[in-house]
Short mmCIF file of C-alpha atoms in Angstrom, two decimals:
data_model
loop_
_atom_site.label_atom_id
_atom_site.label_comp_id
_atom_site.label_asym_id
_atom_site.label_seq_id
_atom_site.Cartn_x
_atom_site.Cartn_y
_atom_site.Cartn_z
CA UNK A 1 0.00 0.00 0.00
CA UNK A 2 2.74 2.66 1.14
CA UNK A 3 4.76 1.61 -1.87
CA UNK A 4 2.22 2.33 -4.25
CA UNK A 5 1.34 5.52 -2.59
CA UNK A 6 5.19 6.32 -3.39
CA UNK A 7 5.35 5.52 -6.87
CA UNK A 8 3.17 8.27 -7.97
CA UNK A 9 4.27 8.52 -11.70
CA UNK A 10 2.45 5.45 -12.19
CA UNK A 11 5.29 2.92 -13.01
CA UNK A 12 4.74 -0.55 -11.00
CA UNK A 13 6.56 -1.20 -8.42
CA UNK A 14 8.14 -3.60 -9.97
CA UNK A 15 10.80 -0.88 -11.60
CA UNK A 16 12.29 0.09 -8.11
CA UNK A 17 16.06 0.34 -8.36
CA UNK A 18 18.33 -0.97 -5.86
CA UNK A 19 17.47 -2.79 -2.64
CA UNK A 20 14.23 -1.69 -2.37
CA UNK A 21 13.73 -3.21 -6.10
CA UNK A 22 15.04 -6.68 -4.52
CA UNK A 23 12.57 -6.59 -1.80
CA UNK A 24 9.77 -5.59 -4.08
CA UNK A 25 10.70 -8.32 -7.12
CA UNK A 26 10.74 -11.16 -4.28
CA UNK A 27 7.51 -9.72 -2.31
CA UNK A 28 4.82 -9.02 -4.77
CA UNK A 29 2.65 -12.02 -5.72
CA UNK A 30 4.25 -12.14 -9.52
CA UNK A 31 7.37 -12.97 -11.33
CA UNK A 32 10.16 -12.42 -9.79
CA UNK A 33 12.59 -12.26 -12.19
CA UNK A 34 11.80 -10.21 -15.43
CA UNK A 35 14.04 -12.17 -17.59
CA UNK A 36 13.06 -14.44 -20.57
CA UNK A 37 12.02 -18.24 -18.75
CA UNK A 38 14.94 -19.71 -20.43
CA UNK A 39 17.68 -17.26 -19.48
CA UNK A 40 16.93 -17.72 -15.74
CA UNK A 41 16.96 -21.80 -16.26
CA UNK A 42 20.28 -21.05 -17.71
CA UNK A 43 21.46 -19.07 -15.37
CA UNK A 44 20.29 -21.46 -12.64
CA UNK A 45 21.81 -24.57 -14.66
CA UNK A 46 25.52 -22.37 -15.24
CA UNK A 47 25.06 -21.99 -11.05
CA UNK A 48 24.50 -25.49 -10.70
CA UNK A 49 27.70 -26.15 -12.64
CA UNK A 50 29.64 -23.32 -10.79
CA UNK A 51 29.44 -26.13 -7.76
CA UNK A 52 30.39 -28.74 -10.10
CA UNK A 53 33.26 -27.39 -11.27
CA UNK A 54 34.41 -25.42 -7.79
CA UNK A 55 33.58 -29.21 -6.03
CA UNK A 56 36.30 -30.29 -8.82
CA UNK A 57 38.37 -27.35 -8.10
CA UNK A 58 38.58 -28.15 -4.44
CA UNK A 59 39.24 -31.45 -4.14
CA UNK A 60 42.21 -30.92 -6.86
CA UNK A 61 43.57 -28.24 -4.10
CA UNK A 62 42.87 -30.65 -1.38
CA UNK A 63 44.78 -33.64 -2.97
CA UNK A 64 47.63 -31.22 -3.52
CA UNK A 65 47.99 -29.41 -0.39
CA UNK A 66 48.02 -33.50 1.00
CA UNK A 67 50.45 -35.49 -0.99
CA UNK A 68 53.90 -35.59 0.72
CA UNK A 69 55.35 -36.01 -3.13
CA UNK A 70 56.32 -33.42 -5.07
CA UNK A 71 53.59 -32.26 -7.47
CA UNK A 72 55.09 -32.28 -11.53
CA UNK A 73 55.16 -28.82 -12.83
CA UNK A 74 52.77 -27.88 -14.90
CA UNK A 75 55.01 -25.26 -16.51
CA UNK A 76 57.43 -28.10 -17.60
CA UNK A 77 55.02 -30.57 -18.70
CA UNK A 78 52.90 -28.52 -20.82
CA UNK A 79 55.98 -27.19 -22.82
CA UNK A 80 56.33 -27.60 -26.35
CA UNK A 81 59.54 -27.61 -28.67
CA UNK A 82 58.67 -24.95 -31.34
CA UNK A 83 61.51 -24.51 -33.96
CA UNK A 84 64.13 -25.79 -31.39
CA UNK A 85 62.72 -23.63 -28.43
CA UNK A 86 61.89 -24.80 -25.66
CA UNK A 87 58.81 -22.73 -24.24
CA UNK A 88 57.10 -23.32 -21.52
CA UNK A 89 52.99 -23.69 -21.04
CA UNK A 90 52.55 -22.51 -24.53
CA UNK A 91 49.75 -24.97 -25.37
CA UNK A 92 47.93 -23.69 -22.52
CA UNK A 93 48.59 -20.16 -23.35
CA UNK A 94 47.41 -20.68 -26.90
CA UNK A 95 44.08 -22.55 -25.79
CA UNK A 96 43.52 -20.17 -23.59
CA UNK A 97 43.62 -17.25 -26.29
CA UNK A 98 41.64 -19.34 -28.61
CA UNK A 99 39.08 -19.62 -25.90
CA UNK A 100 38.66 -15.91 -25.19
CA UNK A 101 38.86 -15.11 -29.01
CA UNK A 102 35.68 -17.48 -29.04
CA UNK A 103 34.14 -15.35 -26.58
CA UNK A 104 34.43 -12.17 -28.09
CA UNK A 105 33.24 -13.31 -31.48
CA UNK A 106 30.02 -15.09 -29.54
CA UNK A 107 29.47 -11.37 -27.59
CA UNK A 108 29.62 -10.06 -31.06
CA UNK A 109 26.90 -12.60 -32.48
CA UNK A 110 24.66 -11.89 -29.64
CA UNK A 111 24.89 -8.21 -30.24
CA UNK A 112 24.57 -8.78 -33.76
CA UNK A 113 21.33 -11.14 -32.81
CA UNK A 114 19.42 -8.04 -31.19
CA UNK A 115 20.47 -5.90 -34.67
CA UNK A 116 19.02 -8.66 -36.16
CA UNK A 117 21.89 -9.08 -38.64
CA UNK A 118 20.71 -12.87 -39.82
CA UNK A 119 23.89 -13.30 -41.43
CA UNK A 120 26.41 -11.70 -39.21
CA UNK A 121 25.36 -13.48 -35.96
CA UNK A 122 25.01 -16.65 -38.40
CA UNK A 123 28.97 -16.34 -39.02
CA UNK A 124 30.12 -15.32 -36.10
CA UNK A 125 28.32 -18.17 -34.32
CA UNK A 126 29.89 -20.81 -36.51
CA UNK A 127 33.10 -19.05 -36.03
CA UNK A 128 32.70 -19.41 -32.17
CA UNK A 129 32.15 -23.23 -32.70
CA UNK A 130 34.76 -23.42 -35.21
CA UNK A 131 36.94 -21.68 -32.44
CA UNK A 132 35.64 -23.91 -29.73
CA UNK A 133 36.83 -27.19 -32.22
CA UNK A 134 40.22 -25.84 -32.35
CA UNK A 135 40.28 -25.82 -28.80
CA UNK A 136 38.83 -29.29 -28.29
CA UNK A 137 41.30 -30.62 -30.85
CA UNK A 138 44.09 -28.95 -28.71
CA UNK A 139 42.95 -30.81 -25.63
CA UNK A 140 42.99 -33.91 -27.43
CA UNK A 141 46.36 -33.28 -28.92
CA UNK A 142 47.51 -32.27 -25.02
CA UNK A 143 45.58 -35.68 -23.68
CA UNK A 144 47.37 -37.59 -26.27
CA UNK A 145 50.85 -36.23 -25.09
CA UNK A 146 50.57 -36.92 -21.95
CA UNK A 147 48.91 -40.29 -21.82
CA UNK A 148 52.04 -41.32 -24.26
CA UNK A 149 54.59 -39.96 -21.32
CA UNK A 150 52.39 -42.64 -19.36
CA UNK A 151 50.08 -40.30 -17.33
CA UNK A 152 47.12 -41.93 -16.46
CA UNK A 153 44.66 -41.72 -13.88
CA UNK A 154 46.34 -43.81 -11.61
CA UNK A 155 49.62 -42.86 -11.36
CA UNK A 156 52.47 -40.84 -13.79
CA UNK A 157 56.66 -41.04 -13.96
CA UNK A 158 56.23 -37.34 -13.16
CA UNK A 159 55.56 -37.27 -9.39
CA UNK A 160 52.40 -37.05 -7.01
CA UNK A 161 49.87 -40.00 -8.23
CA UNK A 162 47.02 -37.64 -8.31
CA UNK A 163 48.28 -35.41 -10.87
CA UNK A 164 46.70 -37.62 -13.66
CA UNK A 165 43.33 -38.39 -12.07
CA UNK A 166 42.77 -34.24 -10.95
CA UNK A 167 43.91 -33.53 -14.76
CA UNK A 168 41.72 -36.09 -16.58
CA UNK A 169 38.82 -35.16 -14.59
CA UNK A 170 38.57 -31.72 -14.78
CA UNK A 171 40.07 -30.80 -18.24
CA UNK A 172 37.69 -33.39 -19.22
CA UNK A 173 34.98 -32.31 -18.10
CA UNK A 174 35.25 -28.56 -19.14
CA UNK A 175 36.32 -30.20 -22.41
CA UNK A 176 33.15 -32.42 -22.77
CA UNK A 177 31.17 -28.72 -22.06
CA UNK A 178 32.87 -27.18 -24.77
CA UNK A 179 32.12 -30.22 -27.43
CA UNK A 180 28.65 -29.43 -25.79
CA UNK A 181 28.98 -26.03 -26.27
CA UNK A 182 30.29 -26.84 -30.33
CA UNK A 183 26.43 -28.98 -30.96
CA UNK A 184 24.66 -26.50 -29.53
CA UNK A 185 25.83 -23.39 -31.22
CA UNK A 186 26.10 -24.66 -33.93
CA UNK A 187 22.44 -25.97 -33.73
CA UNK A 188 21.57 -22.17 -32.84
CA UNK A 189 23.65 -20.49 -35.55
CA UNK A 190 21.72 -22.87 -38.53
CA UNK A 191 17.92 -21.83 -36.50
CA UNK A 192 19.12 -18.24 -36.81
CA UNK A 193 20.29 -18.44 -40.43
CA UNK A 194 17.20 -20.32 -41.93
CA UNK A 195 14.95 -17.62 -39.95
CA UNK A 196 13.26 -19.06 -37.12
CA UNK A 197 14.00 -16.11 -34.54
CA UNK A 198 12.81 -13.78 -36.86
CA UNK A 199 9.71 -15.55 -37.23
CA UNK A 200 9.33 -15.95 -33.19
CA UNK A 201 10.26 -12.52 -33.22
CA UNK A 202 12.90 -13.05 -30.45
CA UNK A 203 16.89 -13.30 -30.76
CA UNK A 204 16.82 -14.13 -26.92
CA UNK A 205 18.21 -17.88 -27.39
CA UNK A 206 21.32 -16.45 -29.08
CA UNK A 207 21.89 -14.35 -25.63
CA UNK A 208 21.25 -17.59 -23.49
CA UNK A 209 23.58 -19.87 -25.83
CA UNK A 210 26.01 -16.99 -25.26
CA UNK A 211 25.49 -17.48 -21.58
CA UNK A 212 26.61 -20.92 -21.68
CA UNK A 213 29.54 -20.39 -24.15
CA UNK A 214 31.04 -17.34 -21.63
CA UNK A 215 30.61 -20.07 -19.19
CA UNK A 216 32.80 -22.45 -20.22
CA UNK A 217 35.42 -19.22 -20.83
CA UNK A 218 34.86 -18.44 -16.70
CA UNK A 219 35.45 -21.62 -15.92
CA UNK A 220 39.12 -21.94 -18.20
CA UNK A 221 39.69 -18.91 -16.53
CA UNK A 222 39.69 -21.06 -13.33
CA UNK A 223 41.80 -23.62 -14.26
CA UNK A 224 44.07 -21.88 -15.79
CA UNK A 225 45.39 -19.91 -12.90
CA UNK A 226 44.89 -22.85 -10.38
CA UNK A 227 45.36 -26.46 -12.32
CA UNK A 228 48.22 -24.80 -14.99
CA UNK A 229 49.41 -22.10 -12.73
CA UNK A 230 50.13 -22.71 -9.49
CA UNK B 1 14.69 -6.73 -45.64
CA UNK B 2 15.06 -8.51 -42.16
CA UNK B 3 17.40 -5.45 -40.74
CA UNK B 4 15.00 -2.86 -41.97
CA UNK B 5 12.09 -4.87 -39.52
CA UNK B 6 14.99 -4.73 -36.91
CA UNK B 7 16.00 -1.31 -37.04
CA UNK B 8 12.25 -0.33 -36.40
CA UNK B 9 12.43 -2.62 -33.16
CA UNK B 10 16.20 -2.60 -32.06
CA UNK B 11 15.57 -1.04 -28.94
CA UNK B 12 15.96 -4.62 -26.91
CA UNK B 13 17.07 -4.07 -23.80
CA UNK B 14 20.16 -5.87 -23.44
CA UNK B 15 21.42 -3.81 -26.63
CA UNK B 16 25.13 -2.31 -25.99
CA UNK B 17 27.61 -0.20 -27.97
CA UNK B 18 29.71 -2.62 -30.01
CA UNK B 19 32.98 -0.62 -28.72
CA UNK B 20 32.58 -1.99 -24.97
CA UNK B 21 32.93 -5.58 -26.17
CA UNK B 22 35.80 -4.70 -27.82
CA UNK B 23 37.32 -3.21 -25.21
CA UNK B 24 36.69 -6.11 -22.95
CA UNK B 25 37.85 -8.35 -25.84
CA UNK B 26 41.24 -6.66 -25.39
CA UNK B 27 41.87 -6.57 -21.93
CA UNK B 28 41.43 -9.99 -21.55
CA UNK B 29 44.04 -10.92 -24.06
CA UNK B 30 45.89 -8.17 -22.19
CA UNK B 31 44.92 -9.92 -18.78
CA UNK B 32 45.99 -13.67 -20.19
CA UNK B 33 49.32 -12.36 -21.43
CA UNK B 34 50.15 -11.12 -18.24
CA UNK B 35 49.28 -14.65 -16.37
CA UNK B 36 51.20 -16.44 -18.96
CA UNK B 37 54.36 -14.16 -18.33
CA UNK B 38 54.08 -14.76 -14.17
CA UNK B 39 55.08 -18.08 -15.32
CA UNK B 40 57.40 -17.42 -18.20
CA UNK B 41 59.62 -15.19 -16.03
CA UNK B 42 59.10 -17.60 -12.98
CA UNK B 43 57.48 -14.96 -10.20
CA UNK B 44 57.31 -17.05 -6.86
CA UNK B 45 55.76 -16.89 -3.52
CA UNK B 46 53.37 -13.74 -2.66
CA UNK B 47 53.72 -11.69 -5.66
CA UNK B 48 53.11 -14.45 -7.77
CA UNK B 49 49.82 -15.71 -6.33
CA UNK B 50 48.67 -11.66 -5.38
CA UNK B 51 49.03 -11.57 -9.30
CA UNK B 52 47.75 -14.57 -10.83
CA UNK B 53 44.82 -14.36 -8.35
CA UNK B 54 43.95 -10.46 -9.48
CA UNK B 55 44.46 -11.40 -13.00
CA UNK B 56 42.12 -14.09 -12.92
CA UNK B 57 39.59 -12.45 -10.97
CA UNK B 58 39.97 -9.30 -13.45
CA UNK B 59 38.82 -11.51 -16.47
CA UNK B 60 35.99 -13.52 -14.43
CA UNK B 61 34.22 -10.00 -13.39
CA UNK B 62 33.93 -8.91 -16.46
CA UNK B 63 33.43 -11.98 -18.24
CA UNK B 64 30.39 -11.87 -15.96
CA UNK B 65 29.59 -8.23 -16.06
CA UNK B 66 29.70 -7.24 -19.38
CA UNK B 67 29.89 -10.37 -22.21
CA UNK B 68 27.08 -12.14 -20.21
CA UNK B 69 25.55 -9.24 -19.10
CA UNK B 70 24.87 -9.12 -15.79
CA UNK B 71 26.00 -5.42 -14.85
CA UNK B 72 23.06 -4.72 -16.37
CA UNK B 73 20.21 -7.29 -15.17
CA UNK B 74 18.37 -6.25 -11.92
CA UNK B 75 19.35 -6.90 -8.40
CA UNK B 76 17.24 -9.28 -7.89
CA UNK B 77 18.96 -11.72 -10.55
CA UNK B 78 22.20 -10.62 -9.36
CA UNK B 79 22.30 -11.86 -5.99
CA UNK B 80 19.86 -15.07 -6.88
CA UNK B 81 23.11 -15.96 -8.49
CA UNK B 82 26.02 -14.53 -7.19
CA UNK B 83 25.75 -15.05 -3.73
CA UNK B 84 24.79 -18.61 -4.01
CA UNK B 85 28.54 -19.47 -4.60
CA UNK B 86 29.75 -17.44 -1.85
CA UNK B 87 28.97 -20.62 0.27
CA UNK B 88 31.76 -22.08 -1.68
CA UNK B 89 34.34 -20.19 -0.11
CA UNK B 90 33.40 -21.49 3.28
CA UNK B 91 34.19 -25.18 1.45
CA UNK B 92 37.68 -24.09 0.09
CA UNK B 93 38.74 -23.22 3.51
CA UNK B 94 37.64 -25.97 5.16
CA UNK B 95 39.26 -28.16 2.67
CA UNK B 96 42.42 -26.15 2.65
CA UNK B 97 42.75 -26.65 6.86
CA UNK B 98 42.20 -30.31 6.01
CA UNK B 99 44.62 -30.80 3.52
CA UNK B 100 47.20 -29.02 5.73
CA UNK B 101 45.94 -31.37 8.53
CA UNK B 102 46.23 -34.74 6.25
CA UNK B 103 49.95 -33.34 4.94
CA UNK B 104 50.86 -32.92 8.81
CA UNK B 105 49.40 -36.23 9.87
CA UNK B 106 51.11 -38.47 6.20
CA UNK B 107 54.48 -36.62 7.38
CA UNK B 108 54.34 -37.91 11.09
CA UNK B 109 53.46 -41.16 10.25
CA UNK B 110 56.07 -41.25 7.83
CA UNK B 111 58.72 -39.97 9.40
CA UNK B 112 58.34 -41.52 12.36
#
């Protein structure tokens, strides 16, 4: 009652900025958030996975903190000889940039999406997955290095045992959300080229597929600084 | 044909300047770089984990904030799903004290 005495240009209440717009959006007897029904799911599904991934995370730092033998160093075995040199965590550092060069082009299709620019966010979708491929063939090539040096899951030549379980499990599974991430873009980017957003009049499941695809960036970002870099 | 429809309608409301994607674009390759060099130039102890830790939280916020968009979604959504994972840090440290703890207890009954 007092809060609809206080909006007296005539805007619900539902507009309030700030904490009172919290209280209001939870309160009221309506939707709570006003966001497109799929972006919250995917929001609530990328949250989900945030514990997934952190539960990952964690037990990789708790395994490490633990073993009384020396952990190998990332920085050694990710190396590659390029030309004769010897540099160290290149791979990573190139995944890594294809990764984020994936999720500029995808903020550029969704941007594109709400221009409606059919063909532009068509390309630069495909270009994401095309990016997101070259990353997933990367891991592979990295997988097949290391298994070949006899890392497996069980134990390694290189040191602490768990090395080769924490690796296989968590590049793994950020790897199988990227192939993920390849289907369903790439299922997107043909939907928005033959039409079928402009016909539902929406681009808004170009935004959520972004959401997914920035995902999978966040969590690289994770893993990069605590499985490659510490 | 289908831009001159969009044009009419283009006000969407998560609709943002090209130029700030770009700009996040680049400091994230800027961001990376720097991360990659902590290692290539071997930076130990404080300043190396002060840096990579900054660094990566640098990207993740705006990751977060501007390519999916949440600097600009309302509170509400905000803190439905950003404080949910706050819990999470409450996990880390407890498994952090019990990693120390299983390190201290291996080493005793090793060494014994």
């Amino acid at each position: 009652m007092a809060e609809h005495a206080l909006t007296t240009s005539g805007e619900s209440t539902s507009a309030l900025p700030g904490l009172p717009g919290v209280v209001s959006d939870w309160s009221a007897d309506k939707q709570a958030f006003p966001v497109p029904w799929g972006k919250a799911m995917m929001w609530i599904f990328l949250l989900s996975d945030t514990f997934i991934f952190t539960c990952f995370l964690t037990s990789y730092m708790n395994v490490r903190i633990s073993t009384t033998v020396p952990w190998p160093n990332p920085s050694e075995v990710f190396s590659l000889d390029i030309g004769g040199a010897h540099i160290p965590l290149i791979l990573i550092a190139i995944m890594t940039m294809v990764l984020i060069t994936s999720s500029g082009t995808m903020a550029m299709a969704v941007n594109f999406g709400y221009r409606r620019h059919r063909a532009n966010t068509t390309a630069l979708m495909l270009i994401t997955a095309a990016f997101g491929a070259t990353f997933v063939g990367m891991q592979a090539f990295e997988w097949t290095k290391l298994i070949r040096e006899g890392v497996r899951p069980w134990g390694n030549p290189l040191g602490a045992t768990q090395f080769g379980s924490c690796f296989f499990m968590i590049t793994g599974f950020h790897g199988l959300h990227v192939s993920a991430g390849v289907i369903y873009l790439t299922v997107v980017a043909l939907r928005v080229w033959r039409g079928f957003y402009d016909r539902k009049g929406s681009y808004e499941t170009v935004e959520i597929t972004g959401l997914y695809w920035h995902f999978v960036d966040l969590v690289w970002v994770f893993i990069f600084a605590f499985f490659y870099l510490w | 044909m289908d831009t001159v429809a969009g044009h009419a309608r283009a006000e969407e409301h998560q609709q943002h300047p090209i130029a700030i994607y770009l700009w996040i674009w680049a400091l994230l390759f800027i961001f990376s770089t720097f991360s990659y060099l902590i290692d290539y130039f071997h930076l130990h102890g404080y300043l190396r984990w002060s840096l990579i830790i900054t660094f990566m939280l640098l990207k993740a916020g705006f990751i977060v904030a501007v390519f999916m968009h949440m600097a600009w979604e309302r509170l509400a959504l905000k803190f439905a799903i950003l404080v949910p994972p706050l819990c999470l840090l409450i996990l880390i440290g407890l498994m952090a004290v019990e990693g120390d703890y299983t390190f201290l207890t291996r080493l005793a009954a090793f060494l014994r």
